[in-house]
PDB file of C-alpha atoms in Angstrom:
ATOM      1  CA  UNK A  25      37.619 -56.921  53.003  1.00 72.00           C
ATOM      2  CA  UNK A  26      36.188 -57.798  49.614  1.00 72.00           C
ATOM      3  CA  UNK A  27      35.389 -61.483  50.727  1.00 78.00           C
ATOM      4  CA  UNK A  28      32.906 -58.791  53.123  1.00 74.00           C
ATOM      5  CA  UNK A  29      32.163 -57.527  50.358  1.00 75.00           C
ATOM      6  CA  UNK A  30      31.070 -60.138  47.800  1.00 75.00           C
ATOM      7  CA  UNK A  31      28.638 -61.540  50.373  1.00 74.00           C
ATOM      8  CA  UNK A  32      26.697 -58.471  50.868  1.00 73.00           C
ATOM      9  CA  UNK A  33      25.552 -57.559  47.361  1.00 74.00           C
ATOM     10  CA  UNK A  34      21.794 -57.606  46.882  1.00 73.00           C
ATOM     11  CA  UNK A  35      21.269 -60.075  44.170  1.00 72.00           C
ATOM     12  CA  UNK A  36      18.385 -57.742  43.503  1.00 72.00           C
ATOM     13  CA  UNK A  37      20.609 -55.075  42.250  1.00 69.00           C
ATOM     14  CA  UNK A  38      22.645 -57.310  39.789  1.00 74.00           C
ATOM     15  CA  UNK A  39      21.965 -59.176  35.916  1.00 75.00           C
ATOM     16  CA  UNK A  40      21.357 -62.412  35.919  1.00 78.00           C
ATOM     17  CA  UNK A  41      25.402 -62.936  34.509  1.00 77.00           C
ATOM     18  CA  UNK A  42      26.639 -61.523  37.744  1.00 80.00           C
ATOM     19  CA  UNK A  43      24.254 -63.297  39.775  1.00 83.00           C
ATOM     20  CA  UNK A  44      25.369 -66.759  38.174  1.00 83.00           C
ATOM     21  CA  UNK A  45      28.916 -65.328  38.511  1.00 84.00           C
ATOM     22  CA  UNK A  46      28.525 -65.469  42.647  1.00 82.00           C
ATOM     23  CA  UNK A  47      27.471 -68.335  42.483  1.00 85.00           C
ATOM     24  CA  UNK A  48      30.825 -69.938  40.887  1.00 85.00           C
ATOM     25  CA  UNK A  49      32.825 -67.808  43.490  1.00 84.00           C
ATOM     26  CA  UNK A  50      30.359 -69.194  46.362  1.00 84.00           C
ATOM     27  CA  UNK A  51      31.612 -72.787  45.196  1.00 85.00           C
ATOM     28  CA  UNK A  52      34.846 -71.614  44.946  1.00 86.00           C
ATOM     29  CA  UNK A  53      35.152 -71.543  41.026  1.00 86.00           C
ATOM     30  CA  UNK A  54      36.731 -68.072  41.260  1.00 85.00           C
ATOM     31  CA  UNK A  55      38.864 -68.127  37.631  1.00 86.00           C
ATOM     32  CA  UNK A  56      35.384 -68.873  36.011  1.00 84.00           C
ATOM     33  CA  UNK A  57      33.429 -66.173  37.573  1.00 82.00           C
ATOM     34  CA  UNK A  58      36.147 -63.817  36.313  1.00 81.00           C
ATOM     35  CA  UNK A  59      36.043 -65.731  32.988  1.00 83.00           C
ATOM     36  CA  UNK A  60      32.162 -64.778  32.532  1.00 76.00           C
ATOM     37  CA  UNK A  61      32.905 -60.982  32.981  1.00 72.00           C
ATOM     38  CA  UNK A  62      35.967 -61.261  30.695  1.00 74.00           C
ATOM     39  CA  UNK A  63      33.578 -62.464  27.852  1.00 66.00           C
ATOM     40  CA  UNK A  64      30.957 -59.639  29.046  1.00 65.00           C
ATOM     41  CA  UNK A  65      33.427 -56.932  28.469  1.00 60.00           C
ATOM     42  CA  UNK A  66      31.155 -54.957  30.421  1.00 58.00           C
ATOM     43  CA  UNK A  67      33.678 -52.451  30.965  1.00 55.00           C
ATOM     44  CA  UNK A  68      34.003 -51.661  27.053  1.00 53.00           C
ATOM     45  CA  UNK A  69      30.490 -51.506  27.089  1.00 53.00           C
ATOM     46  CA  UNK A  70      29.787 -48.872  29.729  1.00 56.00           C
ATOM     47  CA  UNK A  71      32.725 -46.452  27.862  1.00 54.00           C
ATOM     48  CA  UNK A  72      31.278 -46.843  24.408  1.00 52.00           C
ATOM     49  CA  UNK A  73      27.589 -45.508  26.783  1.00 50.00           C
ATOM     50  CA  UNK A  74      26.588 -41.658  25.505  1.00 49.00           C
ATOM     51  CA  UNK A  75      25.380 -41.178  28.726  1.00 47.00           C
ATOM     52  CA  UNK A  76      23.979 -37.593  27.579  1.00 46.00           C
ATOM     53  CA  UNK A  77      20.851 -39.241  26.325  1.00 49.00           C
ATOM     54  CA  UNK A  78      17.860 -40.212  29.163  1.00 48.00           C
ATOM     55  CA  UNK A  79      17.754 -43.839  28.370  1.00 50.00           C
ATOM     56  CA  UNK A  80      21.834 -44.265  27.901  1.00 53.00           C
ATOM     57  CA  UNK A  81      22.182 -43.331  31.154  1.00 56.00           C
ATOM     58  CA  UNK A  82      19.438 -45.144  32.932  1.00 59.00           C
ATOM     59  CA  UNK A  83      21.356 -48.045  31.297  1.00 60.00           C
ATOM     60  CA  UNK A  84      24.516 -47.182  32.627  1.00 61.00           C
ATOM     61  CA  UNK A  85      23.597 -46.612  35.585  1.00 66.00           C
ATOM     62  CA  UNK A  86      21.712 -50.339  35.434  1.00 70.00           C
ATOM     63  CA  UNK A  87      25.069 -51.651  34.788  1.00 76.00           C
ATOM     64  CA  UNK A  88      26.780 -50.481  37.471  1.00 80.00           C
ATOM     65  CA  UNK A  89      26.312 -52.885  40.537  1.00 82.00           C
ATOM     66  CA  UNK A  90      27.634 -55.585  37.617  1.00 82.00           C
ATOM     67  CA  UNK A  91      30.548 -53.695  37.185  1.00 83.00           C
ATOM     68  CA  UNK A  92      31.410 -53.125  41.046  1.00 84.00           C
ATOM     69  CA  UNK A  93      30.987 -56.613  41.464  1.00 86.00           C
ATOM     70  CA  UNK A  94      33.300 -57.495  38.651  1.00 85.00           C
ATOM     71  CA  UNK A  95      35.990 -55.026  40.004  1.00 86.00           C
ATOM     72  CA  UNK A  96      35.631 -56.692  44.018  1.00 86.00           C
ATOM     73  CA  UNK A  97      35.652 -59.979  42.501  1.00 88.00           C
ATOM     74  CA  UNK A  98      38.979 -59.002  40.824  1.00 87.00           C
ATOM     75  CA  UNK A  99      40.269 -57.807  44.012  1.00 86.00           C
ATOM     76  CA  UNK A 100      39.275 -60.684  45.936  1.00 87.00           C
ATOM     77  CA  UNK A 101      40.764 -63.095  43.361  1.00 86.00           C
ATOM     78  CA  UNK A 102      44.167 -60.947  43.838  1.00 83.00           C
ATOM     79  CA  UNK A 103      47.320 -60.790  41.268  1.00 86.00           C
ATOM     80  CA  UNK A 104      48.642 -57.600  39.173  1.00 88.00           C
ATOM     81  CA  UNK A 105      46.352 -57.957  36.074  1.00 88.00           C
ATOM     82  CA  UNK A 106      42.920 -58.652  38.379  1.00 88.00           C
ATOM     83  CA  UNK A 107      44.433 -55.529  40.024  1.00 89.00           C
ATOM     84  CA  UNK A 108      44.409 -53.466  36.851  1.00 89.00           C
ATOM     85  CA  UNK A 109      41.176 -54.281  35.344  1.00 89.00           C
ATOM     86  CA  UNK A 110      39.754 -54.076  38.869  1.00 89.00           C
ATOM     87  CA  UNK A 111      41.155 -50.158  38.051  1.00 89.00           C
ATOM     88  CA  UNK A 112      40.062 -49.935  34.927  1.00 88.00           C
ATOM     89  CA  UNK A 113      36.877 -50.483  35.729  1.00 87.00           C
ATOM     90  CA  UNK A 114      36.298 -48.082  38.727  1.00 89.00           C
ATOM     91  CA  UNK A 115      38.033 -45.545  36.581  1.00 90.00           C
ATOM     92  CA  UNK A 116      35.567 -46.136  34.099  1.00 86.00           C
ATOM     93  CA  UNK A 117      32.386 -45.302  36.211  1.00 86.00           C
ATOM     94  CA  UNK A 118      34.029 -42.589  37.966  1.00 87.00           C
ATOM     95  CA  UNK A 119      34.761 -40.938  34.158  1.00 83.00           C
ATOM     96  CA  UNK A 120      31.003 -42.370  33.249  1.00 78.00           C
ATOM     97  CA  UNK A 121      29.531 -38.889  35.680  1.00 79.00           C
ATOM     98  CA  UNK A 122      32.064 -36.712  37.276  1.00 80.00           C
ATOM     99  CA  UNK A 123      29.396 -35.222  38.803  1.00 83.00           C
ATOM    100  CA  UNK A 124      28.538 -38.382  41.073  1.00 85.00           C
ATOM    101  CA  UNK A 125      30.330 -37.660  44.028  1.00 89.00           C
ATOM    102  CA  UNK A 126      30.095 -41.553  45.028  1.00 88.00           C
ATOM    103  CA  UNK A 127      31.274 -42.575  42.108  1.00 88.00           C
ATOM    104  CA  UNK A 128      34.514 -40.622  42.174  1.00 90.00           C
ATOM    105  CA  UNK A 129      34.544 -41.057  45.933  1.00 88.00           C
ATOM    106  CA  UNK A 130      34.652 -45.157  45.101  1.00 88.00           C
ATOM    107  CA  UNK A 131      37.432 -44.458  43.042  1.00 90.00           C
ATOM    108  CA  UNK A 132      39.833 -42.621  45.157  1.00 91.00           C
ATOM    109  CA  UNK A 133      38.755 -45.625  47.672  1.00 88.00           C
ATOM    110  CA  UNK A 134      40.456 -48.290  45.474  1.00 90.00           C
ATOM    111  CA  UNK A 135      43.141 -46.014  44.676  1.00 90.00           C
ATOM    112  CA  UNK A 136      43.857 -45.761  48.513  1.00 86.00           C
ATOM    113  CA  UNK A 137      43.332 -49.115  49.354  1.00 83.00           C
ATOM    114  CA  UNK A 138      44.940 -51.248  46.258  1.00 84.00           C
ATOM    115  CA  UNK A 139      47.422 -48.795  44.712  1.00 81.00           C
ATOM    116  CA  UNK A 140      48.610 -46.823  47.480  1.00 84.00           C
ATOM    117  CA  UNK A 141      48.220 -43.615  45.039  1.00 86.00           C
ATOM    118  CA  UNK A 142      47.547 -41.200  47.582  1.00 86.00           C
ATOM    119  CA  UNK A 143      48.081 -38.026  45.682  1.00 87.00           C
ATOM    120  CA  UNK A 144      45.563 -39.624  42.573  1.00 89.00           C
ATOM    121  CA  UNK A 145      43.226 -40.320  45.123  1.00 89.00           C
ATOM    122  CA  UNK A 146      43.023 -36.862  46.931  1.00 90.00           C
ATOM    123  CA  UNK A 147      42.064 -35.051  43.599  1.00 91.00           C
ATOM    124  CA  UNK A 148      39.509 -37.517  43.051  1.00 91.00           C
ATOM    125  CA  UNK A 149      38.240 -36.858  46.619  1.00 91.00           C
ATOM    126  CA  UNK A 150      38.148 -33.247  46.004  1.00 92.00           C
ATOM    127  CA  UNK A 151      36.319 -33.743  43.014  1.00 91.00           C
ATOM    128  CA  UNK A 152      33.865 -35.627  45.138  1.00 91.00           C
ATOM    129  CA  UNK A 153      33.851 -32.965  48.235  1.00 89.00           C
ATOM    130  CA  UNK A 154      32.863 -30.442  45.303  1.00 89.00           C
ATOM    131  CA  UNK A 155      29.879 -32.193  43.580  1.00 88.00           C
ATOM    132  CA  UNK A 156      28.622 -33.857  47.397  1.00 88.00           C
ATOM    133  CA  UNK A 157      25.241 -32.633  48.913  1.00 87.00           C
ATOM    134  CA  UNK A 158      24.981 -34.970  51.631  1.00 90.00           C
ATOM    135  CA  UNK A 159      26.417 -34.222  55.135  1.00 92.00           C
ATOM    136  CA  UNK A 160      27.438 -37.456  56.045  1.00 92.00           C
ATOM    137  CA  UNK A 161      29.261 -38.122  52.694  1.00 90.00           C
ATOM    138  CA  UNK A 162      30.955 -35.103  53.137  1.00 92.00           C
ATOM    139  CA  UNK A 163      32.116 -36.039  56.660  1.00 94.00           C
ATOM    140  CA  UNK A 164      33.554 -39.165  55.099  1.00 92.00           C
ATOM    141  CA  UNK A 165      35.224 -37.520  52.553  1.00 93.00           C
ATOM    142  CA  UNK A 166      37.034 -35.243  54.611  1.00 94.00           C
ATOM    143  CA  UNK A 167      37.986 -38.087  56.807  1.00 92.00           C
ATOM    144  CA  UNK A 168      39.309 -40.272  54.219  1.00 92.00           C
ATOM    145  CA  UNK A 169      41.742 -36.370  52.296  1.00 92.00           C
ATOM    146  CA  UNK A 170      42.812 -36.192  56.533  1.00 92.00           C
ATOM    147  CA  UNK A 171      44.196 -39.666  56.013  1.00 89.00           C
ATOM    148  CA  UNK A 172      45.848 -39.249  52.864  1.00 90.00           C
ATOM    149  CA  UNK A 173      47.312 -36.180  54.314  1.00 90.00           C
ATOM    150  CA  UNK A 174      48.506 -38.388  57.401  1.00 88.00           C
ATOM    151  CA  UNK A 175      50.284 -40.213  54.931  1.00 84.00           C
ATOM    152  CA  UNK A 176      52.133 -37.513  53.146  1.00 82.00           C
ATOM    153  CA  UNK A 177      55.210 -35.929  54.566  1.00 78.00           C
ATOM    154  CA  UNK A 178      54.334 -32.621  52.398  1.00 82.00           C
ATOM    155  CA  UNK A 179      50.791 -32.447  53.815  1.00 85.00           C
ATOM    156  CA  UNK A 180      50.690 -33.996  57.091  1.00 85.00           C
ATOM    157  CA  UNK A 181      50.237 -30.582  59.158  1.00 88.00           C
ATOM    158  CA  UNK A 182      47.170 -30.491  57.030  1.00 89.00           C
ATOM    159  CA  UNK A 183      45.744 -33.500  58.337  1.00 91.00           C
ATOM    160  CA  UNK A 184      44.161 -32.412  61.392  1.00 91.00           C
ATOM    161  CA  UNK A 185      42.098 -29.639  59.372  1.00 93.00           C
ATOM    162  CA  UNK A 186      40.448 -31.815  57.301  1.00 93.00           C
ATOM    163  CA  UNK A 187      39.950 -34.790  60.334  1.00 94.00           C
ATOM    164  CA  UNK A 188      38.483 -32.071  62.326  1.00 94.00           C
ATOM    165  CA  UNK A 189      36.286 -30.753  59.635  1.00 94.00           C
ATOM    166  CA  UNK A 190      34.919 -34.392  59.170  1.00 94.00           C
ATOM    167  CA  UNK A 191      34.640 -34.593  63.398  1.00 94.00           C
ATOM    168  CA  UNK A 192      32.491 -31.038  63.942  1.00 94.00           C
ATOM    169  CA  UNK A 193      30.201 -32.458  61.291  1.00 94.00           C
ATOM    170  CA  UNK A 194      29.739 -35.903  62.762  1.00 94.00           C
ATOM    171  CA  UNK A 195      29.283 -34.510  66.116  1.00 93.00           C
ATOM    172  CA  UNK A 196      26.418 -32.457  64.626  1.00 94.00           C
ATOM    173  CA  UNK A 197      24.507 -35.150  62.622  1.00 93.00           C
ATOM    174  CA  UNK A 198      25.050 -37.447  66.265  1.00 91.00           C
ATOM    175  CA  UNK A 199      22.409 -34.596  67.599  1.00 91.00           C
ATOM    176  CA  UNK A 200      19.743 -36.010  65.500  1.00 91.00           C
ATOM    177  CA  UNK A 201      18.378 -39.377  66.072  1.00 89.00           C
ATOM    178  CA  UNK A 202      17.537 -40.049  62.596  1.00 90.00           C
ATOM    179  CA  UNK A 203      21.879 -40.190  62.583  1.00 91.00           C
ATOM    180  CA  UNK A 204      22.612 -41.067  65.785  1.00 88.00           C
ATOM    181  CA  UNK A 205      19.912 -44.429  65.841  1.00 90.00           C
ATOM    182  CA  UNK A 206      21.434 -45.544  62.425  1.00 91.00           C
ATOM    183  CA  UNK A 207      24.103 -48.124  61.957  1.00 90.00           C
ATOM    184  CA  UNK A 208      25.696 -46.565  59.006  1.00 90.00           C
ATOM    185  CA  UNK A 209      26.408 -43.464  60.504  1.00 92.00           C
ATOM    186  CA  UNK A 210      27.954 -45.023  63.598  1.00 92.00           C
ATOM    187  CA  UNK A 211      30.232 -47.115  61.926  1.00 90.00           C
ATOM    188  CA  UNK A 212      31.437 -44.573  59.557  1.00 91.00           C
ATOM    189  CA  UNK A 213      31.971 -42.344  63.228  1.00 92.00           C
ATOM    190  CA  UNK A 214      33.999 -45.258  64.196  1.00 90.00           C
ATOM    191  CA  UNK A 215      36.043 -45.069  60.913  1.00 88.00           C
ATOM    192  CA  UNK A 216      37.009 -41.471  61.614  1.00 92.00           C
ATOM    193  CA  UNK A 217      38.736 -42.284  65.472  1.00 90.00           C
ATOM    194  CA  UNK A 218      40.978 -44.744  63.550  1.00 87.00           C
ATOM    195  CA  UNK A 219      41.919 -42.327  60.511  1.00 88.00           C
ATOM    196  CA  UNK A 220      42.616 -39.640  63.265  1.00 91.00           C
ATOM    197  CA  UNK A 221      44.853 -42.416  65.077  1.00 87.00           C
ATOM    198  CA  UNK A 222      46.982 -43.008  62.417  1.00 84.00           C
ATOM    199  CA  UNK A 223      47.881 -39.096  62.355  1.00 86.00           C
ATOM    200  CA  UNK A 224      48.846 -39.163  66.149  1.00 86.00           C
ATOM    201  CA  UNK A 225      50.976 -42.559  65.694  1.00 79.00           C
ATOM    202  CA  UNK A 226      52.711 -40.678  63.258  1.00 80.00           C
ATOM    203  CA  UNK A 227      53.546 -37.752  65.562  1.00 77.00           C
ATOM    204  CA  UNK A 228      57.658 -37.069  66.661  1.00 70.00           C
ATOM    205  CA  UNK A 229      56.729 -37.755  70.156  1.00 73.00           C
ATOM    206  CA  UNK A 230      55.975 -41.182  69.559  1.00 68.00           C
ATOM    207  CA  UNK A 231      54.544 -41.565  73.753  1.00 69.00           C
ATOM    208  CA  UNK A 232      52.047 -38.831  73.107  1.00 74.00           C
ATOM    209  CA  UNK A 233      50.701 -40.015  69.910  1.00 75.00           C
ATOM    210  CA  UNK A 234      50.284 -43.653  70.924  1.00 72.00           C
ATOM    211  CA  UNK A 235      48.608 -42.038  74.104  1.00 77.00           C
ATOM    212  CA  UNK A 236      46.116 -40.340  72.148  1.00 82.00           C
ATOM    213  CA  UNK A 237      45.947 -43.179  69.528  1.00 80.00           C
ATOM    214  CA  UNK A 238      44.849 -45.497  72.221  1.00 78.00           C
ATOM    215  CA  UNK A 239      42.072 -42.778  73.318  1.00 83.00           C
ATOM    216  CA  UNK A 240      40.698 -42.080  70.140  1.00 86.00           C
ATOM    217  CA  UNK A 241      40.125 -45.654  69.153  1.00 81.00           C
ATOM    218  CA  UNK A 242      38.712 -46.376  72.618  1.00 81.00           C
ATOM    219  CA  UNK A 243      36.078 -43.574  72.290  1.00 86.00           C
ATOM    220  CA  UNK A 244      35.390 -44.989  68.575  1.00 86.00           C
ATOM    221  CA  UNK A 245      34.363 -48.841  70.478  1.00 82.00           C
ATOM    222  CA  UNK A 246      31.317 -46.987  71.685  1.00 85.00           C
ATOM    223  CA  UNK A 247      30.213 -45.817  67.809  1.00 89.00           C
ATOM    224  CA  UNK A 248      31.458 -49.462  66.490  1.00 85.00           C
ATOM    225  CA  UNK A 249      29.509 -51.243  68.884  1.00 82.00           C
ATOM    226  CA  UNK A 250      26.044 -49.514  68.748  1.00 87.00           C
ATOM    227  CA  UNK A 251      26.407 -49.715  65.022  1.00 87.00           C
ATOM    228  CA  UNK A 252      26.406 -54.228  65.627  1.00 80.00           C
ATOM    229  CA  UNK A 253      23.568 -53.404  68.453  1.00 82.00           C
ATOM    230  CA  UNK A 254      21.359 -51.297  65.356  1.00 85.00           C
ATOM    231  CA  UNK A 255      22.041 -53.773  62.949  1.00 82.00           C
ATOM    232  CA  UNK A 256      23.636 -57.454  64.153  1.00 71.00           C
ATOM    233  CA  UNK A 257      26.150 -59.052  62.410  1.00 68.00           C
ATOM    234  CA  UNK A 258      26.450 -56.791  59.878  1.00 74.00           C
ATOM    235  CA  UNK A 259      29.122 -54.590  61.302  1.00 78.00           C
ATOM    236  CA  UNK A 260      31.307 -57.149  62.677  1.00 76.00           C
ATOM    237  CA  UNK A 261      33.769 -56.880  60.248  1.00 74.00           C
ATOM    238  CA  UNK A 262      34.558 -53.460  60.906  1.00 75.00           C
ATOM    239  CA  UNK A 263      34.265 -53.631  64.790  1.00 77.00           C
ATOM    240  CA  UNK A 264      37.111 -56.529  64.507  1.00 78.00           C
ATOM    241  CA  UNK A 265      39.281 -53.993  62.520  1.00 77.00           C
ATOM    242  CA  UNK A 266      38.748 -51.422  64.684  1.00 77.00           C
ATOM    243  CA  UNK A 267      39.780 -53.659  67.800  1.00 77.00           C
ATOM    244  CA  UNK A 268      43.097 -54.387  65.757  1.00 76.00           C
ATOM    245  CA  UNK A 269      44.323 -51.050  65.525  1.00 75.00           C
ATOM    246  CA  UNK A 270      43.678 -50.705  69.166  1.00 73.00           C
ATOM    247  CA  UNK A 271      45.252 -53.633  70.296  1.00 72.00           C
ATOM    248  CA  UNK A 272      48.379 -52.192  68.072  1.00 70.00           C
ATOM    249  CA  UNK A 273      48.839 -49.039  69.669  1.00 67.00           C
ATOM    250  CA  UNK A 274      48.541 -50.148  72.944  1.00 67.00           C
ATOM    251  CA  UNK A 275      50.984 -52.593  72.233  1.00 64.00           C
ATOM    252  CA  UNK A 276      53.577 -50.305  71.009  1.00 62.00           C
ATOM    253  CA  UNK A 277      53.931 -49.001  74.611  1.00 57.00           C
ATOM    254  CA  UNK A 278      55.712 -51.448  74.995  1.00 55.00           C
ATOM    255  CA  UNK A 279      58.666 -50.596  72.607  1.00 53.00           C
ATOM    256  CA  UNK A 280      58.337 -46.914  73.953  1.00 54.00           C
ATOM    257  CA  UNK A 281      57.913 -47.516  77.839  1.00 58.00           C
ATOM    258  CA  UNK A 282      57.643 -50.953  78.793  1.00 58.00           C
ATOM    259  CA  UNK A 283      56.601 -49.855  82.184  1.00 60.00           C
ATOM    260  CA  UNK A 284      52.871 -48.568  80.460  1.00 58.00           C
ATOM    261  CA  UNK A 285      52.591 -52.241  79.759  1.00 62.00           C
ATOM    262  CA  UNK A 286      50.856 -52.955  83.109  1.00 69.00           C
ATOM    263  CA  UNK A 287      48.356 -55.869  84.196  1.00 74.00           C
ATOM    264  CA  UNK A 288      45.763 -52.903  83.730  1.00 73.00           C
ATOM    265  CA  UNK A 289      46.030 -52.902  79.784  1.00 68.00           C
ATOM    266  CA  UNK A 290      46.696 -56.426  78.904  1.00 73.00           C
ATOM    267  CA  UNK A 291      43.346 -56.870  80.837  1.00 78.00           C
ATOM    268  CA  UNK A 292      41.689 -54.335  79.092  1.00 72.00           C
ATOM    269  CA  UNK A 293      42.951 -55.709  75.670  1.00 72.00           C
ATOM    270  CA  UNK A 294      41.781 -59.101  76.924  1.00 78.00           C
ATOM    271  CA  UNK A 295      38.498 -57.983  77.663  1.00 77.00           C
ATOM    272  CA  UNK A 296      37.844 -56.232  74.081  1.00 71.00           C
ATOM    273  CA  UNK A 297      39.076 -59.472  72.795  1.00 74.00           C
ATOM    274  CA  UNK A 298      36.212 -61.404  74.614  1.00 79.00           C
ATOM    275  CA  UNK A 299      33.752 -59.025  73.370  1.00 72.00           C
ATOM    276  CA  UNK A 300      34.615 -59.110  70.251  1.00 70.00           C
ATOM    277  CA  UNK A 301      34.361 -62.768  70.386  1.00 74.00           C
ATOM    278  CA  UNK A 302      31.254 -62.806  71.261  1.00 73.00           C
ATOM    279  CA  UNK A 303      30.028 -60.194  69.292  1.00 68.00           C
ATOM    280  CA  UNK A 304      31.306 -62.378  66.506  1.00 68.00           C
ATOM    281  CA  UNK A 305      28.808 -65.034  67.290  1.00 71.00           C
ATOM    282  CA  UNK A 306      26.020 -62.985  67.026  1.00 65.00           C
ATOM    283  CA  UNK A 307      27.010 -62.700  62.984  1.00 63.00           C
ATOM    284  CA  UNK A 308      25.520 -65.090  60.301  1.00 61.00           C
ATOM    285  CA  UNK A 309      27.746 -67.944  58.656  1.00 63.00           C
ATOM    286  CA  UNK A 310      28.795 -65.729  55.923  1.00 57.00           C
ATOM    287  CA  UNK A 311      29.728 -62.768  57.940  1.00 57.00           C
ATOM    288  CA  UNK A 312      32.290 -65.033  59.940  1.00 58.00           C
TER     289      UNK A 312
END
């Protein structure tokens, strides 16, 4: 995920220290990359900002796409103490404007993803659901609390409030084109059939939820492939990881009923994997 995304900053965005710094990683020379960032102490930098004042905060916000990229590349390069700065610094640009819904929202992301600190991360999302303006944020927000909630015995039953909150608004924005013909907006669709998967694989009747599992991810193909057909290659990643979870719960009706394991699904798996083969191809050199 963060080799994905290392090769799709826009250099345009970034200082010349973090451009030179993608360029080591690009050869390989990860350690050195990190080592130009270490001496940059960018992270010290952006705390010590008053961001009150006009031009302190155009500068912090300048610094920004730096910082992100020195927080991936620490992810990407792995180990407990990349891990931690990686933290530090997202922590640090969420604190730099509470108010910035993506900011905090990027935050609770890493928490999710790196730390596993589910409960952290839904107060930061709630922060962000407070301060958002935009509907499709919003729907992603509510997406990602229903998924924490999935993932908590204490708020599970709460899950499908929140998914379904995040589905009535997608389903609305899909009735304008300016949504519905943009690649964005279909992959992030396609993100919320696998986040409501994961609540229904987590159900008591384990045949039911891997029944609806399977359906939900099937009906989140179409989203995941229109958003490669707006914009391809880009979305390839994605698509692939939305195929995996697919080819997962269909698979686990085996362990529950082997008998649902006909010739009918293993074709239909095989035939997703084909596509997604050859959707593959249609991706540039760095996307593969």
């Amino acid at each position: 995920a963060y080799a994905y995304a290392l090769v799709c900053y826009n250099r345009d965005d970034l200082d010349q220290m973090s451009i030179n710094a993608l360029a080591l990683v690009e050869q390989g020379r990860v350690d050195e990359a990190l080592e130009k960032y270490r001496d940059a102490q960018l992270g010290k930098l952006l705390q010590g900002l008053d961001f009150r004042q006009d031009r302190e905060r155009r500068e912090m916000e300048a610094m920004i796409p730096s910082l992100r990229l020195n927080a991936d590349l620490c992810c990407f390069a792995g180990g407990e103490d990349n891990l931690q700065r990686a933290g530090e610094i997202y922590h640090s640009i969420a604190l730099s404007d509470t108010t910035n819904a993506a900011y905090a929202a990027d935050y609770a992301q890493f928490l999710i993803n790196n730390t596993l600190q589910y409960d952290k991360a839904d107060k930061w999302l709630h922060l962000a659901l407070r301060h958002s303006t935009d509907s499709l944020q919003q729907a992603e927000l509510y997406s990602k609390i229903g998924l924490i909630c999935t993932y908590s015995s204490e708020k599970i039953q709460a899950s499908p409030e929140y998914l379904q909150k995040a589905k009535t608004i997608y389903e609305n924005l899909s009735q304008q084109d300016s949504y519905s013909n943009d690649a964005h907006f279909n992959i992030s669709y396609a993100d919320l059939f696998i986040n409501m998967s994961q609540y229904w694989i987590l159900q008591p009747d384990i045949y039911e939820g891997a029944t609806n599992a399977s359906d939900l991810l099937y009906e989140g193909f179409g989203y995941a492939r229109k958003a490669v057909e707006l914009q391809p290659g880009k979305y390839v990643y994605k698509y692939m990881e939305l195929f995996k979870h697919y080819a997962i719960s269909l698979h686990e009706f085996d362990a529950y009923d082997p008998g649902m394991k006909t010739q009918e699904s293993l074709d239909a798996i095989t035939s997703l994997l084909h596509s997604a083969i050859d959707i593959s191809k249609s991706a540039d050199k760095k996307d593969r």
